[in-house]
Amino acid sequence: MPASDTATTSHPGMAQLIQDSIGRTPGRLAVAVADGSMRWSYQRLDQLTDTLAGQLGQAGITSADTVALYSDNRPEFVLALLAAWRIGAVVVPVDPQLTLAEVRTRLGAASVSAVLVPQHLAGSYPAGATPAWAIQTGPARTEVALTGIGHRPGPGQAATSPPSQRPAAKPADPGAALLLFTTGSTGTPKIVPLSHANLAASVAGICSTYHLGPGDATLLVMPLFHGHGLIAGLLATLASGGSAYLPAAGRFSAHLFWDEITTAKATWYTAVPTIHQILLARAAAEYPARNPPALRFIRSCSAPLAPAVLHRTQHQFSAPVINAYGMTETAHQAASNPLPGDGARKDTSVGLPTGLHIRIITASGTPAPAGQTGEVTVRGPALTD
């Protein structure tokens, strides 16, 4: 496949892309909860990030640390991610639905030295040897507080644990951003390190492919502890200056989906085929056909989408369905079909590369002829080192 022009383009770091959005549209809505309980402009998100970054520093967390985010799709996840990046730490998103043993295994495998947890999960977090802090945002939406879990500081003390309890930190790679665990679909989940440059390159391809901008809004139904929701949903939205809405339940809720899409005035959303199928099955009773949302497109990724489901979804929800392909090692997206009008779309294909060079090769390492099965090889700035 031919690669897009962005494959050889240098990109600023991911954190800088978000900072650029803050500078361009400070008053634009950046992050909100779909039930209206919280709304942060880019300027307010920037201020709260600064506040939390300062509190992380007071808690003894530095750029040498690897910080885990044990969270569902909540505003605290967004704040913690950006604050950790602001002080130069590496972030490891962790699924809060994992078992105690799985959480501890992942914290150990990633050499995590601190864990950040939204206040509503503080009681269920499996406290252990790794220092943990709960993040709580104020009711007036103008505050953020950091308190220790399992250790109570005295008056005037920072919420931190004694130095003897903290794992020895290694010097950080200034370009490191994330350690993501693969889904384990082909075996045991493994750690994939992604740099700010990897993320920025992938996000640039996503934003370009779908023409994302400040006029767009999306509902983040894919979990933020995986690349699909985190990179294609949250980071691409913030980098483009759009608005990211979080489900009130902290995760995909089928019976709330269309109400939340309508509240967000969403112009697009991204999901796995299972979610598309669930929405189709419930459409007769729940889709607001009399006042349908003005969706520019619907994106599908992370698993093959059956052509029949794609066609039914397009017809039912009056929006083009765009197949995309990627993997954790490519900072999520590697290829996508284009939007209508941008080129030929093939419903049974994942489209063209978005910022990467892709080649299908045979067992001998030569390019595979058309129609022959082969191995996918990629290179480019979004690929993990």
mmCIF file of C-alpha atoms in Angstrom:
data_model
loop_
_atom_site.group_PDB
_atom_site.id
_atom_site.type_symbol
_atom_site.label_atom_id
_atom_site.label_comp_id
_atom_site.label_asym_id
_atom_site.label_seq_id
_atom_site.Cartn_x
_atom_site.Cartn_y
_atom_site.Cartn_z
ATOM 1 C CA MET A 1 0.000 0.000 0.000
ATOM 2 C CA PRO A 2 1.232 3.519 -0.569
ATOM 3 C CA ALA A 3 1.834 5.523 2.561
ATOM 4 C CA SER A 4 0.339 8.914 3.229
ATOM 5 C CA ASP A 5 2.539 11.993 3.197
ATOM 6 C CA THR A 6 2.483 12.206 6.990
ATOM 7 C CA ALA A 7 4.684 9.113 7.231
ATOM 8 C CA THR A 8 7.797 11.235 6.899
ATOM 9 C CA THR A 9 6.559 14.312 8.732
ATOM 10 C CA SER A 10 7.995 15.219 12.133
ATOM 11 C CA HIS A 11 5.452 15.938 14.852
ATOM 12 C CA PRO A 12 5.526 17.875 18.116
ATOM 13 C CA GLY A 13 4.976 15.868 21.282
ATOM 14 C CA MET A 14 1.491 14.780 22.317
ATOM 15 C CA ALA A 15 1.403 17.084 25.315
ATOM 16 C CA GLN A 16 2.326 20.006 23.061
ATOM 17 C CA LEU A 17 -0.526 19.229 20.657
ATOM 18 C CA ILE A 18 -2.975 19.529 23.549
ATOM 19 C CA GLN A 19 -1.275 22.691 24.786
ATOM 20 C CA ASP A 20 -1.685 24.147 21.303
ATOM 21 C CA SER A 21 -5.433 23.459 21.477
ATOM 22 C CA ILE A 22 -5.611 25.239 24.819
ATOM 23 C CA GLY A 23 -3.930 28.268 23.258
ATOM 24 C CA ARG A 24 -6.164 28.279 20.169
ATOM 25 C CA THR A 25 -9.553 27.755 21.821
ATOM 26 C CA PRO A 26 -9.288 28.448 25.584
ATOM 27 C CA GLY A 27 -13.029 29.010 25.951
ATOM 28 C CA ARG A 28 -14.078 25.957 23.945
ATOM 29 C CA LEU A 29 -15.557 23.022 25.871
ATOM 30 C CA ALA A 30 -12.821 20.398 26.257
ATOM 31 C CA VAL A 31 -14.197 17.709 28.585
ATOM 32 C CA ALA A 32 -17.674 17.123 29.986
ATOM 33 C CA VAL A 33 -19.768 14.406 31.577
ATOM 34 C CA ALA A 34 -22.812 13.649 29.455
ATOM 35 C CA ASP A 35 -25.257 14.104 32.359
ATOM 36 C CA GLY A 36 -24.131 17.733 32.766
ATOM 37 C CA SER A 37 -22.478 17.173 36.155
ATOM 38 C CA MET A 38 -19.146 18.538 34.949
ATOM 39 C CA ARG A 39 -18.011 20.813 32.105
ATOM 40 C CA TRP A 40 -14.430 22.052 31.660
ATOM 41 C CA SER A 41 -13.272 24.501 29.043
ATOM 42 C CA TYR A 42 -9.759 24.102 27.655
ATOM 43 C CA GLN A 43 -8.642 26.966 29.891
ATOM 44 C CA ARG A 44 -10.167 25.352 32.996
ATOM 45 C CA LEU A 45 -8.697 21.980 32.070
ATOM 46 C CA ASP A 46 -5.301 23.660 31.822
ATOM 47 C CA GLN A 47 -5.692 25.311 35.245
ATOM 48 C CA LEU A 48 -6.820 22.112 36.950
ATOM 49 C CA THR A 49 -3.995 20.182 35.299
ATOM 50 C CA ASP A 50 -1.511 22.675 36.687
ATOM 51 C CA THR A 51 -3.028 22.389 40.155
ATOM 52 C CA LEU A 52 -2.936 18.599 40.152
ATOM 53 C CA ALA A 53 0.590 18.545 38.726
ATOM 54 C CA GLY A 54 1.708 20.679 41.655
ATOM 55 C CA GLN A 55 0.016 18.319 44.103
ATOM 56 C CA LEU A 56 1.708 15.324 42.481
ATOM 57 C CA GLY A 57 5.031 17.056 42.991
ATOM 58 C CA GLN A 58 4.205 17.696 46.645
ATOM 59 C CA ALA A 59 3.375 13.997 46.980
ATOM 60 C CA GLY A 60 6.897 13.173 45.810
ATOM 61 C CA ILE A 61 5.984 12.043 42.282
ATOM 62 C CA THR A 62 8.583 13.172 39.745
ATOM 63 C CA SER A 63 9.569 12.728 36.109
ATOM 64 C CA ALA A 64 11.482 9.588 37.148
ATOM 65 C CA ASP A 65 8.233 7.850 38.143
ATOM 66 C CA THR A 66 5.905 5.513 36.307
ATOM 67 C CA VAL A 67 2.359 6.340 37.396
ATOM 68 C CA ALA A 68 -0.621 4.013 37.031
ATOM 69 C CA LEU A 69 -4.138 5.336 36.397
ATOM 70 C CA TYR A 70 -6.654 2.928 37.930
ATOM 71 C CA SER A 71 -9.812 4.434 36.493
ATOM 72 C CA ASP A 72 -12.852 4.127 34.303
ATOM 73 C CA ASN A 73 -13.914 6.894 31.875
ATOM 74 C CA ARG A 74 -14.060 9.741 34.363
ATOM 75 C CA PRO A 75 -12.834 13.357 34.333
ATOM 76 C CA GLU A 76 -10.224 12.379 36.918
ATOM 77 C CA PHE A 77 -8.599 10.075 34.362
ATOM 78 C CA VAL A 78 -8.139 12.987 31.957
ATOM 79 C CA LEU A 79 -6.756 15.258 34.675
ATOM 80 C CA ALA A 80 -4.388 12.609 36.020
ATOM 81 C CA LEU A 81 -3.059 11.774 32.565
ATOM 82 C CA LEU A 82 -2.342 15.380 31.643
ATOM 83 C CA ALA A 83 -0.934 16.260 35.079
ATOM 84 C CA ALA A 84 1.404 13.263 35.066
ATOM 85 C CA TRP A 85 2.629 14.240 31.609
ATOM 86 C CA ARG A 86 3.079 17.833 32.737
ATOM 87 C CA ILE A 87 5.623 16.727 35.340
ATOM 88 C CA GLY A 88 7.230 14.311 32.873
ATOM 89 C CA ALA A 89 6.041 11.007 34.361
ATOM 90 C CA VAL A 90 5.192 7.912 32.325
ATOM 91 C CA VAL A 91 1.555 6.752 32.570
ATOM 92 C CA VAL A 92 0.179 3.198 32.754
ATOM 93 C CA PRO A 93 -3.632 2.997 32.377
ATOM 94 C CA VAL A 94 -5.085 0.039 34.324
ATOM 95 C CA ASP A 95 -8.519 -1.542 33.910
ATOM 96 C CA PRO A 96 -10.366 -1.245 37.262
ATOM 97 C CA GLN A 97 -12.369 -4.391 36.403
ATOM 98 C CA LEU A 98 -9.256 -6.592 36.649
ATOM 99 C CA THR A 99 -8.862 -8.957 39.568
ATOM 100 C CA LEU A 100 -6.619 -8.091 42.501
ATOM 101 C CA ALA A 101 -3.977 -10.515 41.241
ATOM 102 C CA GLU A 102 -4.101 -9.064 37.724
ATOM 103 C CA VAL A 103 -3.755 -5.491 38.996
ATOM 104 C CA ARG A 104 -0.759 -6.362 41.144
ATOM 105 C CA THR A 105 0.853 -8.291 38.293
ATOM 106 C CA ARG A 106 0.533 -5.317 35.953
ATOM 107 C CA LEU A 107 1.791 -2.810 38.500
ATOM 108 C CA GLY A 108 4.836 -4.999 39.069
ATOM 109 C CA ALA A 109 5.469 -5.655 35.389
ATOM 110 C CA ALA A 110 5.438 -1.938 34.620
ATOM 111 C CA SER A 111 7.555 -1.007 37.689
ATOM 112 C CA VAL A 112 4.825 1.378 38.832
ATOM 113 C CA SER A 113 5.881 3.645 41.679
ATOM 114 C CA ALA A 114 2.556 5.437 42.323
ATOM 115 C CA VAL A 115 -1.121 4.857 41.555
ATOM 116 C CA LEU A 116 -3.785 7.513 40.951
ATOM 117 C CA VAL A 117 -7.432 6.591 41.547
ATOM 118 C CA PRO A 118 -10.643 8.656 41.186
ATOM 119 C CA GLN A 119 -12.322 9.149 44.549
ATOM 120 C CA HIS A 120 -15.336 6.983 43.658
ATOM 121 C CA LEU A 121 -13.017 3.958 43.192
ATOM 122 C CA ALA A 122 -10.830 4.616 46.241
ATOM 123 C CA GLY A 123 -12.763 2.130 48.348
ATOM 124 C CA SER A 124 -12.431 -0.657 45.819
ATOM 125 C CA TYR A 125 -8.792 -0.092 44.879
ATOM 126 C CA PRO A 126 -6.720 -3.100 46.039
ATOM 127 C CA ALA A 127 -4.256 -1.192 48.209
ATOM 128 C CA GLY A 128 -0.849 -2.782 48.510
ATOM 129 C CA ALA A 129 2.802 -1.878 48.686
ATOM 130 C CA THR A 130 2.559 0.693 45.862
ATOM 131 C CA PRO A 131 1.638 4.173 47.196
ATOM 132 C CA ALA A 132 -1.759 5.324 45.953
ATOM 133 C CA TRP A 133 -3.630 8.630 45.924
ATOM 134 C CA ALA A 134 -7.281 9.460 45.326
ATOM 135 C CA ILE A 135 -8.263 12.365 43.080
ATOM 136 C CA GLN A 136 -11.417 14.303 43.819
ATOM 137 C CA THR A 137 -12.825 17.260 41.929
ATOM 138 C CA GLY A 138 -14.806 19.878 43.813
ATOM 139 C CA PRO A 139 -18.572 20.337 43.507
ATOM 140 C CA ALA A 140 -18.075 23.830 42.118
ATOM 141 C CA ARG A 141 -15.962 22.309 39.311
ATOM 142 C CA THR A 142 -13.129 24.639 40.300
ATOM 143 C CA GLU A 143 -11.147 22.381 42.597
ATOM 144 C CA VAL A 144 -9.082 19.226 42.542
ATOM 145 C CA ALA A 145 -7.686 17.467 45.610
ATOM 146 C CA LEU A 146 -5.201 14.654 46.091
ATOM 147 C CA THR A 147 -5.372 12.479 49.211
ATOM 148 C CA GLY A 148 -3.488 9.355 50.178
ATOM 149 C CA ILE A 149 -5.114 5.924 50.195
ATOM 150 C CA GLY A 150 -4.037 3.778 53.120
ATOM 151 C CA HIS A 151 -1.836 6.466 54.659
ATOM 152 C CA ARG A 152 -3.042 9.619 56.368
ATOM 153 C CA PRO A 153 -0.678 12.642 56.389
ATOM 154 C CA GLY A 154 -0.552 14.905 59.378
ATOM 155 C CA PRO A 155 -1.645 18.570 59.351
ATOM 156 C CA GLY A 156 0.312 20.551 56.772
ATOM 157 C CA GLN A 157 1.953 17.457 55.290
ATOM 158 C CA ALA A 158 1.790 16.443 51.652
ATOM 159 C CA ALA A 159 -0.218 13.351 50.875
ATOM 160 C CA THR A 160 2.739 11.058 50.413
ATOM 161 C CA SER A 161 4.153 7.878 51.838
ATOM 162 C CA PRO A 162 7.485 7.552 53.640
ATOM 163 C CA PRO A 163 10.424 7.393 51.200
ATOM 164 C CA SER A 164 11.284 3.909 52.448
ATOM 165 C CA GLN A 165 7.985 2.617 51.043
ATOM 166 C CA ARG A 166 8.533 4.048 47.581
ATOM 167 C CA PRO A 167 10.090 1.792 44.916
ATOM 168 C CA ALA A 168 13.409 2.992 43.561
ATOM 169 C CA ALA A 169 12.723 5.058 40.444
ATOM 170 C CA LYS A 170 14.749 4.818 37.279
ATOM 171 C CA PRO A 171 15.839 7.864 35.267
ATOM 172 C CA ALA A 172 12.987 8.632 32.894
ATOM 173 C CA ASP A 173 13.162 8.841 29.123
ATOM 174 C CA PRO A 174 12.036 12.431 28.428
ATOM 175 C CA GLY A 175 10.151 11.220 25.362
ATOM 176 C CA ALA A 176 8.286 8.397 27.120
ATOM 177 C CA ALA A 177 4.536 8.879 27.535
ATOM 178 C CA LEU A 178 2.607 5.623 27.985
ATOM 179 C CA LEU A 179 3.011 1.981 28.821
ATOM 180 C CA LEU A 180 -0.047 0.230 27.387
ATOM 181 C CA PHE A 181 -0.970 -3.405 27.896
ATOM 182 C CA THR A 182 -2.169 -5.267 24.835
ATOM 183 C CA THR A 183 -5.532 -7.010 25.035
ATOM 184 C CA GLY A 184 -3.876 -10.415 25.037
ATOM 185 C CA SER A 185 -5.958 -11.592 22.072
ATOM 186 C CA THR A 186 -2.955 -13.558 20.753
ATOM 187 C CA GLY A 187 -1.538 -14.614 24.123
ATOM 188 C CA THR A 188 -0.531 -13.083 27.446
ATOM 189 C CA PRO A 189 -0.937 -9.271 27.499
ATOM 190 C CA LYS A 190 2.385 -7.537 26.977
ATOM 191 C CA ILE A 191 3.621 -4.015 27.657
ATOM 192 C CA VAL A 192 4.012 -1.641 24.718
ATOM 193 C CA PRO A 193 5.960 1.584 25.383
ATOM 194 C CA LEU A 194 4.781 4.608 23.422
ATOM 195 C CA SER A 195 6.523 7.958 23.243
ATOM 196 C CA HIS A 196 4.967 11.391 22.947
ATOM 197 C CA ALA A 197 6.193 11.393 19.343
ATOM 198 C CA ASN A 198 4.483 8.043 18.635
ATOM 199 C CA LEU A 199 1.197 9.361 20.021
ATOM 200 C CA ALA A 200 1.451 12.665 18.181
ATOM 201 C CA ALA A 201 2.105 10.922 14.864
ATOM 202 C CA SER A 202 -0.866 8.587 15.299
ATOM 203 C CA VAL A 203 -3.162 11.395 16.414
ATOM 204 C CA ALA A 204 -2.107 13.525 13.451
ATOM 205 C CA GLY A 205 -3.132 10.697 11.123
ATOM 206 C CA ILE A 206 -6.468 10.260 12.905
ATOM 207 C CA CYS A 207 -7.288 13.973 12.866
ATOM 208 C CA SER A 208 -6.328 14.287 9.214
ATOM 209 C CA THR A 209 -8.246 11.206 8.070
ATOM 210 C CA TYR A 210 -11.503 12.297 9.704
ATOM 211 C CA HIS A 211 -11.055 16.091 9.403
ATOM 212 C CA LEU A 212 -11.454 16.524 13.154
ATOM 213 C CA GLY A 213 -11.609 20.105 14.423
ATOM 214 C CA PRO A 214 -13.042 22.433 17.082
ATOM 215 C CA GLY A 215 -16.536 21.948 15.702
ATOM 216 C CA ASP A 216 -16.528 18.236 16.508
ATOM 217 C CA ALA A 217 -17.733 16.436 19.618
ATOM 218 C CA THR A 218 -17.692 12.771 20.555
ATOM 219 C CA LEU A 219 -18.910 10.432 23.284
ATOM 220 C CA LEU A 220 -16.096 8.278 24.686
ATOM 221 C CA VAL A 221 -17.693 4.851 24.984
ATOM 222 C CA MET A 222 -14.465 2.885 24.501
ATOM 223 C CA PRO A 223 -12.416 2.431 27.714
ATOM 224 C CA LEU A 224 -9.600 4.911 28.200
ATOM 225 C CA PHE A 225 -7.262 2.220 29.545
ATOM 226 C CA HIS A 226 -6.913 0.867 25.967
ATOM 227 C CA GLY A 227 -5.498 2.618 22.908
ATOM 228 C CA HIS A 228 -8.792 2.715 20.987
ATOM 229 C CA GLY A 229 -10.605 4.948 23.459
ATOM 230 C CA LEU A 230 -7.555 6.787 24.732
ATOM 231 C CA ILE A 231 -5.840 7.688 21.460
ATOM 232 C CA ALA A 232 -8.566 7.746 18.800
ATOM 233 C CA GLY A 233 -11.233 9.052 21.184
ATOM 234 C CA LEU A 234 -9.712 11.311 23.833
ATOM 235 C CA LEU A 235 -6.305 12.417 22.548
ATOM 236 C CA ALA A 236 -7.379 13.015 18.944
ATOM 237 C CA THR A 237 -10.314 15.085 20.201
ATOM 238 C CA LEU A 238 -8.176 17.228 22.519
ATOM 239 C CA ALA A 239 -5.487 17.691 19.874
ATOM 240 C CA SER A 240 -8.100 18.885 17.359
ATOM 241 C CA GLY A 241 -9.743 21.303 19.791
ATOM 242 C CA GLY A 242 -13.003 19.349 19.906
ATOM 243 C CA SER A 243 -15.179 18.333 22.840
ATOM 244 C CA ALA A 244 -14.869 14.953 24.586
ATOM 245 C CA TYR A 245 -17.950 13.776 26.497
ATOM 246 C CA LEU A 246 -17.644 11.017 29.099
ATOM 247 C CA PRO A 247 -20.532 8.598 29.745
ATOM 248 C CA ALA A 248 -22.287 9.289 33.031
ATOM 249 C CA ALA A 249 -21.782 5.648 34.038
ATOM 250 C CA GLY A 250 -18.045 5.836 33.357
ATOM 251 C CA ARG A 251 -18.421 3.240 30.597
ATOM 252 C CA PHE A 252 -20.640 2.366 27.648
ATOM 253 C CA SER A 253 -24.295 2.169 28.625
ATOM 254 C CA ALA A 254 -26.587 0.985 25.831
ATOM 255 C CA HIS A 255 -29.781 2.423 27.318
ATOM 256 C CA LEU A 256 -28.196 5.853 27.851
ATOM 257 C CA PHE A 257 -26.205 5.962 24.620
ATOM 258 C CA TRP A 258 -28.515 7.933 22.337
ATOM 259 C CA ASP A 259 -29.556 10.369 25.073
ATOM 260 C CA GLU A 260 -25.877 11.051 25.749
ATOM 261 C CA ILE A 261 -25.019 11.344 22.045
ATOM 262 C CA THR A 262 -27.838 13.881 21.706
ATOM 263 C CA THR A 263 -26.741 15.850 24.780
ATOM 264 C CA ALA A 264 -23.178 15.987 23.469
ATOM 265 C CA LYS A 265 -24.355 17.015 19.995
ATOM 266 C CA ALA A 266 -21.821 14.436 18.899
ATOM 267 C CA THR A 267 -20.615 14.584 15.312
ATOM 268 C CA TRP A 268 -18.961 11.143 15.470
ATOM 269 C CA TYR A 269 -18.151 8.221 17.720
ATOM 270 C CA THR A 270 -15.816 5.243 17.600
ATOM 271 C CA ALA A 271 -16.582 1.742 18.865
ATOM 272 C CA VAL A 272 -15.937 -1.969 18.431
ATOM 273 C CA PRO A 273 -18.247 -4.173 16.321
ATOM 274 C CA THR A 274 -19.911 -5.602 19.450
ATOM 275 C CA ILE A 275 -21.181 -2.131 20.398
ATOM 276 C CA HIS A 276 -22.416 -1.470 16.864
ATOM 277 C CA GLN A 277 -24.376 -4.725 17.030
ATOM 278 C CA ILE A 278 -25.862 -3.869 20.437
ATOM 279 C CA LEU A 279 -27.002 -0.464 19.197
ATOM 280 C CA LEU A 280 -28.575 -2.006 16.119
ATOM 281 C CA ALA A 281 -30.448 -4.558 18.204
ATOM 282 C CA ARG A 282 -31.929 -1.808 20.395
ATOM 283 C CA ALA A 283 -32.453 0.789 17.650
ATOM 284 C CA ALA A 284 -36.169 0.190 17.130
ATOM 285 C CA ALA A 285 -36.906 1.141 20.734
ATOM 286 C CA GLU A 286 -34.160 3.652 21.522
ATOM 287 C CA TYR A 287 -32.818 5.427 18.431
ATOM 288 C CA PRO A 288 -34.281 8.984 18.292
ATOM 289 C CA ALA A 289 -35.491 8.733 14.686
ATOM 290 C CA ARG A 290 -37.719 11.826 14.962
ATOM 291 C CA ASN A 291 -34.803 14.001 16.035
ATOM 292 C CA PRO A 292 -31.694 12.095 14.924
ATOM 293 C CA PRO A 293 -28.187 13.241 15.891
ATOM 294 C CA ALA A 294 -26.228 14.898 13.077
ATOM 295 C CA LEU A 295 -23.379 12.395 12.904
ATOM 296 C CA ARG A 296 -20.701 13.035 10.266
ATOM 297 C CA PHE A 297 -19.442 9.463 10.537
ATOM 298 C CA ILE A 298 -19.264 6.380 12.738
ATOM 299 C CA ARG A 299 -15.880 4.717 13.181
ATOM 300 C CA SER A 300 -15.294 1.001 13.773
ATOM 301 C CA CYS A 301 -12.000 -0.497 14.910
ATOM 302 C CA SER A 302 -10.293 -3.182 17.049
ATOM 303 C CA ALA A 303 -12.033 -6.130 15.349
ATOM 304 C CA PRO A 304 -13.410 -6.978 11.894
ATOM 305 C CA LEU A 305 -16.820 -5.489 11.171
ATOM 306 C CA ALA A 306 -19.110 -7.726 9.133
ATOM 307 C CA PRO A 307 -20.277 -5.984 5.937
ATOM 308 C CA ALA A 308 -23.911 -6.734 6.808
ATOM 309 C CA VAL A 309 -23.547 -4.949 10.166
ATOM 310 C CA LEU A 310 -21.769 -2.022 8.484
ATOM 311 C CA HIS A 311 -24.549 -1.591 5.916
ATOM 312 C CA ARG A 312 -27.338 -1.902 8.489
ATOM 313 C CA THR A 313 -25.613 0.617 10.766
ATOM 314 C CA GLN A 314 -25.208 3.124 7.942
ATOM 315 C CA HIS A 315 -28.854 2.764 6.955
ATOM 316 C CA GLN A 316 -30.248 2.822 10.507
ATOM 317 C CA PHE A 317 -28.213 5.779 11.779
ATOM 318 C CA SER A 318 -27.847 7.763 8.531
ATOM 319 C CA ALA A 319 -24.071 8.126 8.750
ATOM 320 C CA PRO A 320 -21.153 6.547 6.892
ATOM 321 C CA VAL A 321 -19.405 3.784 8.822
ATOM 322 C CA ILE A 322 -15.628 3.938 8.479
ATOM 323 C CA ASN A 323 -13.518 0.828 9.049
ATOM 324 C CA ALA A 324 -10.103 1.399 10.637
ATOM 325 C CA TYR A 325 -7.245 -0.899 11.588
ATOM 326 C CA GLY A 326 -4.474 -0.657 14.127
ATOM 327 C CA MET A 327 -2.642 -2.213 17.021
ATOM 328 C CA THR A 328 -1.200 -1.072 20.307
ATOM 329 C CA GLU A 329 2.301 -1.120 18.779
ATOM 330 C CA THR A 330 1.302 1.533 16.208
ATOM 331 C CA ALA A 331 -0.213 3.831 18.852
ATOM 332 C CA HIS A 332 -3.604 2.480 17.801
ATOM 333 C CA GLN A 333 -4.441 3.523 14.236
ATOM 334 C CA ALA A 334 -2.446 2.275 11.254
ATOM 335 C CA ALA A 335 -4.974 2.439 8.420
ATOM 336 C CA SER A 336 -8.484 3.619 7.687
ATOM 337 C CA ASN A 337 -11.020 3.935 4.934
ATOM 338 C CA PRO A 338 -11.507 7.574 3.909
ATOM 339 C CA LEU A 339 -14.556 9.698 4.549
ATOM 340 C CA PRO A 340 -17.032 10.018 1.668
ATOM 341 C CA GLY A 341 -15.588 12.331 -0.942
ATOM 342 C CA ASP A 342 -11.978 11.752 0.113
ATOM 343 C CA GLY A 343 -11.417 8.680 -2.023
ATOM 344 C CA ALA A 344 -12.737 5.257 -2.843
ATOM 345 C CA ARG A 345 -14.032 3.239 0.112
ATOM 346 C CA LYS A 346 -14.158 -0.539 0.275
ATOM 347 C CA ASP A 347 -16.469 -1.816 2.970
ATOM 348 C CA THR A 348 -14.530 -5.094 3.242
ATOM 349 C CA SER A 349 -11.180 -3.285 3.596
ATOM 350 C CA VAL A 350 -9.474 -1.320 6.362
ATOM 351 C CA GLY A 351 -8.416 1.260 3.788
ATOM 352 C CA LEU A 352 -5.100 3.029 3.375
ATOM 353 C CA PRO A 353 -2.220 3.814 5.776
ATOM 354 C CA THR A 354 -2.635 6.892 7.977
ATOM 355 C CA GLY A 355 0.909 8.080 8.616
ATOM 356 C CA LEU A 356 2.650 4.706 8.295
ATOM 357 C CA HIS A 357 4.153 2.607 5.519
ATOM 358 C CA ILE A 358 2.391 -0.774 5.314
ATOM 359 C CA ARG A 359 3.507 -3.797 3.319
ATOM 360 C CA ILE A 360 2.120 -7.325 3.080
ATOM 361 C CA ILE A 361 4.984 -9.830 2.760
ATOM 362 C CA THR A 362 5.321 -13.557 2.162
ATOM 363 C CA ALA A 363 7.151 -16.017 4.408
ATOM 364 C CA SER A 364 10.299 -15.338 2.378
ATOM 365 C CA GLY A 365 10.089 -11.604 3.023
ATOM 366 C CA THR A 366 9.037 -10.520 -0.449
ATOM 367 C CA PRO A 367 5.934 -8.411 -1.205
ATOM 368 C CA ALA A 368 2.851 -10.645 -1.387
ATOM 369 C CA PRO A 369 0.992 -10.617 -4.722
ATOM 370 C CA ALA A 370 -2.544 -9.250 -4.811
ATOM 371 C CA GLY A 371 -5.000 -11.726 -3.349
ATOM 372 C CA GLN A 372 -2.364 -13.723 -1.455
ATOM 373 C CA THR A 373 -2.312 -14.022 2.332
ATOM 374 C CA GLY A 374 0.790 -12.596 3.996
ATOM 375 C CA GLU A 375 2.183 -10.858 7.067
ATOM 376 C CA VAL A 376 1.496 -7.191 7.750
ATOM 377 C CA THR A 377 4.665 -5.152 8.269
ATOM 378 C CA VAL A 378 4.695 -1.476 9.208
ATOM 379 C CA ARG A 379 7.186 1.319 9.734
ATOM 380 C CA GLY A 380 6.767 4.970 10.559
ATOM 381 C CA PRO A 381 6.727 7.533 13.376
ATOM 382 C CA ALA A 382 3.747 6.043 15.216
ATOM 383 C CA LEU A 383 5.426 2.634 15.600
ATOM 384 C CA THR A 384 6.794 1.819 19.046
ATOM 385 C CA ASP A 385 10.593 1.652 19.296
#
